[in-house]
């Protein structure tokens, strides 16, 4: 069942075609959901992609309310999802992409529990995450979204800054004339808490946290649809990150 469902989600991503919620036909528990996620990621790696980091989901009330889910989730990101700042991004390869403003952290050393995770981080940046649920109408259960690698689809990182406190910074994400605004404090009260939340889930789920990894701490606001045209995210004190969506 694990491989069959991973194949279905991976196929949906490759063909940019949605698929029904797994919960319509299968009873999946959270352990199985993380196994499906691993199998989905393994398929990307088998195609030559490499892991570049991890992402957290549902670290803000706005996201929990938008998606009807209330527990932090962890997914994996790869070089196949990475886009360069100010580049043109072909959005026709996605099903129904949305974007969200994120804080990115960078790990300078492996996280092995011997020192606090904060001391493994050397840099922080503004980022935009492109999420693209493989499920029809972007509707899913908690286990569905974990199996679907937490809707991970793309990301763009702004200029890295030296690691430091980034709490209570204003956040603005613009997509054409649409915009969302918020504060970094929406991320678990302080985005630094995303690091400890990540360490806990990663340990429980056997997810490695390696030197060089990017950590996306989870959106501070609800996500907004990604439409063709300019996208810009600005976080007070961290600068801006932008790209252009092309259809
Ligand atoms: C799941 C991904 C959530 C975040 O930042 O909260 C996420 C989804 O909303 O499709 O990336
Ligand atoms: Mg996100």
PDB file of C-alpha atoms and ligand atoms in Angstrom:
ATOM      1  CA  UNK A   1       0.000   0.000   0.000  1.00  0.00           C
ATOM      2  CA  UNK A   2       2.816   2.447   0.918  1.00  0.00           C
ATOM      3  CA  UNK A   3       4.525   2.143  -2.480  1.00  0.00           C
ATOM      4  CA  UNK A   4       1.265   2.213  -4.402  1.00  0.00           C
ATOM      5  CA  UNK A   5       0.132   5.446  -2.734  1.00  0.00           C
ATOM      6  CA  UNK A   6       3.583   7.012  -3.087  1.00  0.00           C
ATOM      7  CA  UNK A   7       3.464   6.198  -6.784  1.00  0.00           C
ATOM      8  CA  UNK A   8       0.074   7.876  -7.053  1.00  0.00           C
ATOM      9  CA  UNK A   9       1.231  11.077  -5.338  1.00  0.00           C
ATOM     10  CA  UNK A  10       4.490  11.158  -7.269  1.00  0.00           C
ATOM     11  CA  UNK A  11       2.627  10.641 -10.554  1.00  0.00           C
ATOM     12  CA  UNK A  12       0.225  13.472  -9.680  1.00  0.00           C
ATOM     13  CA  UNK A  13       3.200  15.775  -9.137  1.00  0.00           C
ATOM     14  CA  UNK A  14       5.003  14.715 -12.326  1.00  0.00           C
ATOM     15  CA  UNK A  15       1.901  15.045 -14.510  1.00  0.00           C
ATOM     16  CA  UNK A  16       0.559  18.158 -12.739  1.00  0.00           C
ATOM     17  CA  UNK A  17      -2.751  16.344 -12.261  1.00  0.00           C
ATOM     18  CA  UNK A  18      -4.632  16.262  -8.979  1.00  0.00           C
ATOM     19  CA  UNK A  19      -5.642  13.056  -7.195  1.00  0.00           C
ATOM     20  CA  UNK A  20      -8.413  12.320  -4.650  1.00  0.00           C
ATOM     21  CA  UNK A  21      -7.700  12.394  -0.927  1.00  0.00           C
ATOM     22  CA  UNK A  22      -6.140   9.094   0.193  1.00  0.00           C
ATOM     23  CA  UNK A  23      -8.605   9.180   3.093  1.00  0.00           C
ATOM     24  CA  UNK A  24     -11.460   8.570   0.613  1.00  0.00           C
ATOM     25  CA  UNK A  25     -10.282   5.007   0.124  1.00  0.00           C
ATOM     26  CA  UNK A  26      -7.635   4.180   2.740  1.00  0.00           C
ATOM     27  CA  UNK A  27      -7.277   4.281   6.495  1.00  0.00           C
ATOM     28  CA  UNK A  28      -3.811   5.607   7.050  1.00  0.00           C
ATOM     29  CA  UNK A  29      -2.247   6.376  10.399  1.00  0.00           C
ATOM     30  CA  UNK A  30       0.398   9.015  10.985  1.00  0.00           C
ATOM     31  CA  UNK A  31       3.281   6.501  10.972  1.00  0.00           C
ATOM     32  CA  UNK A  32       2.169   5.198   7.579  1.00  0.00           C
ATOM     33  CA  UNK A  33       1.751   8.776   6.349  1.00  0.00           C
ATOM     34  CA  UNK A  34       5.430   9.515   7.110  1.00  0.00           C
ATOM     35  CA  UNK A  35       6.379   6.221   5.415  1.00  0.00           C
ATOM     36  CA  UNK A  36       4.489   7.284   2.279  1.00  0.00           C
ATOM     37  CA  UNK A  37       6.235  10.665   2.444  1.00  0.00           C
ATOM     38  CA  UNK A  38       9.602   8.907   2.628  1.00  0.00           C
ATOM     39  CA  UNK A  39       8.686   6.766  -0.399  1.00  0.00           C
ATOM     40  CA  UNK A  40       7.585   9.878  -2.329  1.00  0.00           C
ATOM     41  CA  UNK A  41      10.892  11.603  -1.518  1.00  0.00           C
ATOM     42  CA  UNK A  42      12.860   8.441  -2.417  1.00  0.00           C
ATOM     43  CA  UNK A  43      11.313   8.569  -5.890  1.00  0.00           C
ATOM     44  CA  UNK A  44      12.651  12.093  -6.364  1.00  0.00           C
ATOM     45  CA  UNK A  45      16.082  11.008  -5.143  1.00  0.00           C
ATOM     46  CA  UNK A  46      16.018   8.035  -7.524  1.00  0.00           C
ATOM     47  CA  UNK A  47      15.535  10.559 -10.358  1.00  0.00           C
ATOM     48  CA  UNK A  48      18.746  12.296  -9.327  1.00  0.00           C
ATOM     49  CA  UNK A  49      17.451  15.027  -7.024  1.00  0.00           C
ATOM     50  CA  UNK A  50      19.265  15.655  -3.736  1.00  0.00           C
ATOM     51  CA  UNK A  51      17.899  16.711  -0.380  1.00  0.00           C
ATOM     52  CA  UNK A  52      18.470  20.390   0.396  1.00  0.00           C
ATOM     53  CA  UNK A  53      16.567  20.587   3.648  1.00  0.00           C
ATOM     54  CA  UNK A  54      13.332  20.307   5.529  1.00  0.00           C
ATOM     55  CA  UNK A  55      10.188  22.348   5.985  1.00  0.00           C
ATOM     56  CA  UNK A  56       7.695  22.799   8.760  1.00  0.00           C
ATOM     57  CA  UNK A  57       3.997  23.235   8.198  1.00  0.00           C
ATOM     58  CA  UNK A  58       1.157  24.562  10.302  1.00  0.00           C
ATOM     59  CA  UNK A  59       3.332  26.593  12.633  1.00  0.00           C
ATOM     60  CA  UNK A  60       0.919  29.554  12.559  1.00  0.00           C
ATOM     61  CA  UNK A  61      -2.733  29.946  13.557  1.00  0.00           C
ATOM     62  CA  UNK A  62      -3.461  31.484  10.147  1.00  0.00           C
ATOM     63  CA  UNK A  63      -2.277  28.349   8.352  1.00  0.00           C
ATOM     64  CA  UNK A  64      -3.931  25.985  10.810  1.00  0.00           C
ATOM     65  CA  UNK A  65      -7.242  27.818  10.372  1.00  0.00           C
ATOM     66  CA  UNK A  66      -6.900  28.014   6.576  1.00  0.00           C
ATOM     67  CA  UNK A  67      -6.270  24.267   6.238  1.00  0.00           C
ATOM     68  CA  UNK A  68      -8.273  22.999   9.249  1.00  0.00           C
ATOM     69  CA  UNK A  69      -5.238  21.229  10.730  1.00  0.00           C
ATOM     70  CA  UNK A  70      -3.677  21.904  14.123  1.00  0.00           C
ATOM     71  CA  UNK A  71      -0.372  20.055  14.532  1.00  0.00           C
ATOM     72  CA  UNK A  72       3.075  20.871  13.247  1.00  0.00           C
ATOM     73  CA  UNK A  73       4.153  18.689  10.303  1.00  0.00           C
ATOM     74  CA  UNK A  74       7.566  18.169   8.655  1.00  0.00           C
ATOM     75  CA  UNK A  75       8.381  17.595   4.984  1.00  0.00           C
ATOM     76  CA  UNK A  76      11.506  17.392   2.838  1.00  0.00           C
ATOM     77  CA  UNK A  77      12.785  19.817   0.183  1.00  0.00           C
ATOM     78  CA  UNK A  78      15.137  19.019  -2.717  1.00  0.00           C
ATOM     79  CA  UNK A  79      17.255  20.809  -5.287  1.00  0.00           C
ATOM     80  CA  UNK A  80      14.527  20.013  -7.813  1.00  0.00           C
ATOM     81  CA  UNK A  81      12.252  22.405  -5.904  1.00  0.00           C
ATOM     82  CA  UNK A  82      14.829  25.185  -5.497  1.00  0.00           C
ATOM     83  CA  UNK A  83      14.582  28.306  -7.648  1.00  0.00           C
ATOM     84  CA  UNK A  84      17.023  31.174  -7.935  1.00  0.00           C
ATOM     85  CA  UNK A  85      16.010  34.645  -6.768  1.00  0.00           C
ATOM     86  CA  UNK A  86      14.616  36.943  -9.460  1.00  0.00           C
ATOM     87  CA  UNK A  87      14.269  34.033 -11.891  1.00  0.00           C
ATOM     88  CA  UNK A  88      11.304  33.201 -14.115  1.00  0.00           C
ATOM     89  CA  UNK A  89       9.398  30.238 -12.715  1.00  0.00           C
ATOM     90  CA  UNK A  90       7.216  28.174 -15.025  1.00  0.00           C
ATOM     91  CA  UNK A  91       4.017  27.779 -13.038  1.00  0.00           C
ATOM     92  CA  UNK A  92       2.298  25.501 -15.576  1.00  0.00           C
ATOM     93  CA  UNK A  93       4.282  22.600 -14.088  1.00  0.00           C
ATOM     94  CA  UNK A  94       2.180  22.909 -10.927  1.00  0.00           C
ATOM     95  CA  UNK A  95      -1.436  21.850 -10.277  1.00  0.00           C
ATOM     96  CA  UNK A  96      -2.838  24.783  -8.267  1.00  0.00           C
ATOM     97  CA  UNK A  97       0.165  26.480  -6.697  1.00  0.00           C
ATOM     98  CA  UNK A  98       0.001  28.903  -3.803  1.00  0.00           C
ATOM     99  CA  UNK A  99       2.772  30.967  -2.230  1.00  0.00           C
ATOM    100  CA  UNK A 100       3.516  31.829   1.355  1.00  0.00           C
ATOM    101  CA  UNK A 101       6.057  34.034   3.116  1.00  0.00           C
ATOM    102  CA  UNK A 102       8.599  32.063   5.123  1.00  0.00           C
ATOM    103  CA  UNK A 103      11.697  32.439   7.269  1.00  0.00           C
ATOM    104  CA  UNK A 104      14.557  30.182   6.152  1.00  0.00           C
ATOM    105  CA  UNK A 105      17.324  29.057   8.494  1.00  0.00           C
ATOM    106  CA  UNK A 106      20.580  27.401   7.408  1.00  0.00           C
ATOM    107  CA  UNK A 107      22.316  24.632   9.325  1.00  0.00           C
ATOM    108  CA  UNK A 108      26.101  24.974   9.641  1.00  0.00           C
ATOM    109  CA  UNK A 109      26.471  21.567  11.299  1.00  0.00           C
ATOM    110  CA  UNK A 110      24.563  18.314  11.731  1.00  0.00           C
ATOM    111  CA  UNK A 111      21.931  18.341  14.465  1.00  0.00           C
ATOM    112  CA  UNK A 112      22.708  15.382  16.727  1.00  0.00           C
ATOM    113  CA  UNK A 113      21.283  16.483  20.066  1.00  0.00           C
ATOM    114  CA  UNK A 114      24.679  17.274  21.589  1.00  0.00           C
ATOM    115  CA  UNK A 115      24.127  21.041  21.455  1.00  0.00           C
ATOM    116  CA  UNK A 116      20.945  23.163  21.204  1.00  0.00           C
ATOM    117  CA  UNK A 117      19.694  23.301  17.625  1.00  0.00           C
ATOM    118  CA  UNK A 118      19.996  27.135  17.596  1.00  0.00           C
ATOM    119  CA  UNK A 119      23.771  26.785  17.873  1.00  0.00           C
ATOM    120  CA  UNK A 120      23.777  24.642  14.708  1.00  0.00           C
ATOM    121  CA  UNK A 121      22.246  27.511  12.698  1.00  0.00           C
ATOM    122  CA  UNK A 122      24.468  30.151  11.077  1.00  0.00           C
ATOM    123  CA  UNK A 123      22.145  32.135   8.796  1.00  0.00           C
ATOM    124  CA  UNK A 124      18.603  33.321   8.267  1.00  0.00           C
ATOM    125  CA  UNK A 125      16.790  34.713   5.225  1.00  0.00           C
ATOM    126  CA  UNK A 126      13.419  35.749   3.862  1.00  0.00           C
ATOM    127  CA  UNK A 127      11.960  33.082   1.604  1.00  0.00           C
ATOM    128  CA  UNK A 128       8.920  32.271  -0.479  1.00  0.00           C
ATOM    129  CA  UNK A 129       7.546  28.761  -0.459  1.00  0.00           C
ATOM    130  CA  UNK A 130       5.469  27.448  -3.356  1.00  0.00           C
ATOM    131  CA  UNK A 131       3.033  24.845  -2.059  1.00  0.00           C
ATOM    132  CA  UNK A 132       1.048  22.655  -4.449  1.00  0.00           C
ATOM    133  CA  UNK A 133      -1.104  20.005  -2.838  1.00  0.00           C
ATOM    134  CA  UNK A 134      -1.445  16.993  -5.085  1.00  0.00           C
ATOM    135  CA  UNK A 135      -4.995  16.588  -3.754  1.00  0.00           C
ATOM    136  CA  UNK A 136      -8.115  17.727  -5.572  1.00  0.00           C
ATOM    137  CA  UNK A 137      -9.250  21.220  -4.586  1.00  0.00           C
ATOM    138  CA  UNK A 138      -6.339  21.490  -2.108  1.00  0.00           C
ATOM    139  CA  UNK A 139      -8.461  19.488   0.386  1.00  0.00           C
ATOM    140  CA  UNK A 140      -6.790  16.949   2.619  1.00  0.00           C
ATOM    141  CA  UNK A 141      -6.668  15.366   6.044  1.00  0.00           C
ATOM    142  CA  UNK A 142      -3.711  15.593   8.412  1.00  0.00           C
ATOM    143  CA  UNK A 143      -2.363  12.198   7.296  1.00  0.00           C
ATOM    144  CA  UNK A 144      -2.994  13.059   3.622  1.00  0.00           C
ATOM    145  CA  UNK A 145      -0.833  16.173   3.781  1.00  0.00           C
ATOM    146  CA  UNK A 146       1.996  14.399   5.589  1.00  0.00           C
ATOM    147  CA  UNK A 147       1.972  11.637   2.952  1.00  0.00           C
ATOM    148  CA  UNK A 148       2.039  14.326   0.240  1.00  0.00           C
ATOM    149  CA  UNK A 149       5.341  15.659   1.615  1.00  0.00           C
ATOM    150  CA  UNK A 150       3.452  18.589   3.174  1.00  0.00           C
ATOM    151  CA  UNK A 151       2.533  20.034  -0.258  1.00  0.00           C
ATOM    152  CA  UNK A 152       6.234  20.867  -0.858  1.00  0.00           C
ATOM    153  CA  UNK A 153       6.696  22.014  -4.457  1.00  0.00           C
ATOM    154  CA  UNK A 154       9.127  24.933  -4.685  1.00  0.00           C
ATOM    155  CA  UNK A 155      11.020  27.601  -2.791  1.00  0.00           C
ATOM    156  CA  UNK A 156      13.129  30.698  -3.316  1.00  0.00           C
ATOM    157  CA  UNK A 157      15.577  31.971  -0.673  1.00  0.00           C
ATOM    158  CA  UNK A 158      16.604  35.625  -0.350  1.00  0.00           C
ATOM    159  CA  UNK A 159      20.092  36.841   0.638  1.00  0.00           C
ATOM    160  CA  UNK A 160      21.391  35.031   3.746  1.00  0.00           C
ATOM    161  CA  UNK A 161      21.956  37.193   6.826  1.00  0.00           C
ATOM    162  CA  UNK A 162      23.868  36.340   9.944  1.00  0.00           C
ATOM    163  CA  UNK A 163      21.712  34.254  12.309  1.00  0.00           C
ATOM    164  CA  UNK A 164      19.983  36.255  15.008  1.00  0.00           C
ATOM    165  CA  UNK A 165      16.618  37.102  16.503  1.00  0.00           C
ATOM    166  CA  UNK A 166      13.948  37.658  13.839  1.00  0.00           C
ATOM    167  CA  UNK A 167      10.873  37.758  16.044  1.00  0.00           C
ATOM    168  CA  UNK A 168       8.214  40.483  15.731  1.00  0.00           C
ATOM    169  CA  UNK A 169       9.192  41.460  12.193  1.00  0.00           C
ATOM    170  CA  UNK A 170       6.531  42.571   9.756  1.00  0.00           C
ATOM    171  CA  UNK A 171       5.966  40.306   6.767  1.00  0.00           C
ATOM    172  CA  UNK A 172       4.421  41.205   3.406  1.00  0.00           C
ATOM    173  CA  UNK A 173       3.893  38.961   0.412  1.00  0.00           C
ATOM    174  CA  UNK A 174       2.647  40.414  -2.866  1.00  0.00           C
ATOM    175  CA  UNK A 175       1.462  38.457  -5.891  1.00  0.00           C
ATOM    176  CA  UNK A 176       0.447  40.948  -8.557  1.00  0.00           C
ATOM    177  CA  UNK A 177      -2.212  43.079  -6.851  1.00  0.00           C
ATOM    178  CA  UNK A 178      -2.967  40.487  -4.130  1.00  0.00           C
ATOM    179  CA  UNK A 179      -1.141  40.664  -0.812  1.00  0.00           C
ATOM    180  CA  UNK A 180      -1.004  39.185   2.671  1.00  0.00           C
ATOM    181  CA  UNK A 181       0.640  40.782   5.666  1.00  0.00           C
ATOM    182  CA  UNK A 182       1.541  39.534   9.111  1.00  0.00           C
ATOM    183  CA  UNK A 183       4.292  39.209  11.681  1.00  0.00           C
ATOM    184  CA  UNK A 184       7.003  36.620  12.222  1.00  0.00           C
ATOM    185  CA  UNK A 185       5.669  36.226  15.771  1.00  0.00           C
ATOM    186  CA  UNK A 186       2.747  34.303  14.226  1.00  0.00           C
ATOM    187  CA  UNK A 187       5.206  31.409  13.814  1.00  0.00           C
ATOM    188  CA  UNK A 188       4.769  29.613  17.162  1.00  0.00           C
ATOM    189  CA  UNK A 189       5.098  32.954  18.984  1.00  0.00           C
ATOM    190  CA  UNK A 190       8.725  33.231  17.751  1.00  0.00           C
ATOM    191  CA  UNK A 191      10.153  31.576  14.617  1.00  0.00           C
ATOM    192  CA  UNK A 192      13.087  30.280  16.698  1.00  0.00           C
ATOM    193  CA  UNK A 193      10.576  27.903  18.319  1.00  0.00           C
ATOM    194  CA  UNK A 194      10.131  26.278  14.913  1.00  0.00           C
ATOM    195  CA  UNK A 195      13.691  25.001  15.309  1.00  0.00           C
ATOM    196  CA  UNK A 196      12.981  23.161  18.551  1.00  0.00           C
ATOM    197  CA  UNK A 197       9.642  21.904  17.205  1.00  0.00           C
ATOM    198  CA  UNK A 198      11.501  20.600  14.146  1.00  0.00           C
ATOM    199  CA  UNK A 199      14.154  18.865  16.219  1.00  0.00           C
ATOM    200  CA  UNK A 200      11.481  17.047  18.208  1.00  0.00           C
ATOM    201  CA  UNK A 201       9.473  15.830  15.202  1.00  0.00           C
ATOM    202  CA  UNK A 202      12.602  14.984  13.188  1.00  0.00           C
ATOM    203  CA  UNK A 203      13.925  12.833  16.019  1.00  0.00           C
ATOM    204  CA  UNK A 204      10.593  11.039  16.396  1.00  0.00           C
ATOM    205  CA  UNK A 205      10.309  10.462  12.637  1.00  0.00           C
ATOM    206  CA  UNK A 206      13.931   9.536  11.930  1.00  0.00           C
ATOM    207  CA  UNK A 207      14.454  12.586   9.707  1.00  0.00           C
ATOM    208  CA  UNK A 208      18.097  13.658   9.533  1.00  0.00           C
ATOM    209  CA  UNK A 209      19.079  17.320   9.943  1.00  0.00           C
ATOM    210  CA  UNK A 210      22.367  17.797   8.102  1.00  0.00           C
ATOM    211  CA  UNK A 211      24.937  20.576   7.765  1.00  0.00           C
ATOM    212  CA  UNK A 212      24.038  22.796   4.830  1.00  0.00           C
ATOM    213  CA  UNK A 213      20.305  22.104   5.061  1.00  0.00           C
ATOM    214  CA  UNK A 214      17.762  24.853   4.613  1.00  0.00           C
ATOM    215  CA  UNK A 215      14.930  24.884   7.140  1.00  0.00           C
ATOM    216  CA  UNK A 216      11.671  26.546   6.141  1.00  0.00           C
ATOM    217  CA  UNK A 217      10.051  27.518   9.447  1.00  0.00           C
ATOM    218  CA  UNK A 218       6.443  27.600   8.212  1.00  0.00           C
ATOM    219  CA  UNK A 219       4.320  30.407   6.857  1.00  0.00           C
ATOM    220  CA  UNK A 220       3.471  33.396   9.020  1.00  0.00           C
ATOM    221  CA  UNK A 221       0.258  34.078   7.054  1.00  0.00           C
ATOM    222  CA  UNK A 222      -2.312  32.170   5.013  1.00  0.00           C
ATOM    223  CA  UNK A 223      -1.131  31.154   1.533  1.00  0.00           C
ATOM    224  CA  UNK A 224      -2.300  33.016  -1.584  1.00  0.00           C
ATOM    225  CA  UNK A 225      -2.719  31.678  -5.146  1.00  0.00           C
ATOM    226  CA  UNK A 226       0.356  31.909  -7.373  1.00  0.00           C
ATOM    227  CA  UNK A 227      -0.666  33.677 -10.579  1.00  0.00           C
ATOM    228  CA  UNK A 228       1.555  34.764 -13.501  1.00  0.00           C
ATOM    229  CA  UNK A 229       3.536  37.935 -12.828  1.00  0.00           C
ATOM    230  CA  UNK A 230       5.794  39.335 -10.121  1.00  0.00           C
ATOM    231  CA  UNK A 231       5.939  37.868  -6.609  1.00  0.00           C
ATOM    232  CA  UNK A 232       7.749  39.636  -3.780  1.00  0.00           C
ATOM    233  CA  UNK A 233       8.139  38.822  -0.100  1.00  0.00           C
ATOM    234  CA  UNK A 234       9.574  41.405   2.266  1.00  0.00           C
ATOM    235  CA  UNK A 235      10.477  40.782   5.905  1.00  0.00           C
ATOM    236  CA  UNK A 236      11.498  43.713   8.038  1.00  0.00           C
ATOM    237  CA  UNK A 237      15.265  43.602   8.630  1.00  0.00           C
ATOM    238  CA  UNK A 238      15.767  40.584   6.360  1.00  0.00           C
ATOM    239  CA  UNK A 239      15.147  42.273   3.021  1.00  0.00           C
ATOM    240  CA  UNK A 240      13.214  41.025   0.050  1.00  0.00           C
ATOM    241  CA  UNK A 241      13.022  37.948  -2.134  1.00  0.00           C
ATOM    242  CA  UNK A 242      11.269  37.913  -5.473  1.00  0.00           C
ATOM    243  CA  UNK A 243      10.618  36.001  -8.686  1.00  0.00           C
ATOM    244  CA  UNK A 244       8.363  36.142 -11.706  1.00  0.00           C
ATOM    245  CA  UNK A 245       5.757  33.481 -12.354  1.00  0.00           C
ATOM    246  CA  UNK A 246       5.284  32.547 -16.014  1.00  0.00           C
ATOM    247  CA  UNK A 247       2.408  30.490 -17.400  1.00  0.00           C
TER     248      UNK A 247
HETATM  249  C1  LIG B   1       0.535  22.268   3.728  1.00  0.00           C
HETATM  250  C2  LIG B   1       1.845  22.968   3.865  1.00  0.00           C
HETATM  251  C3  LIG B   1       1.882  23.918   5.050  1.00  0.00           C
HETATM  252  C4  LIG B   1       3.158  25.884   6.045  1.00  0.00           C
HETATM  253  O1  LIG B   1       4.044  26.729   5.902  1.00  0.00           O
HETATM  254  O2  LIG B   1       2.349  25.916   6.977  1.00  0.00           O
HETATM  255  C5  LIG B   1       3.076  24.807   5.018  1.00  0.00           C
HETATM  256  C6  LIG B   1      -0.493  23.075   2.955  1.00  0.00           C
HETATM  257  O3  LIG B   1      -0.985  24.073   3.462  1.00  0.00           O
HETATM  258  O4  LIG B   1      -0.811  22.661   1.824  1.00  0.00           O
HETATM  259  O5  LIG B   1       3.951  24.730   4.200  1.00  0.00           O
HETATM  260 MG1  LIG B   2       5.131  26.539   4.118  1.00  0.00          MG
END
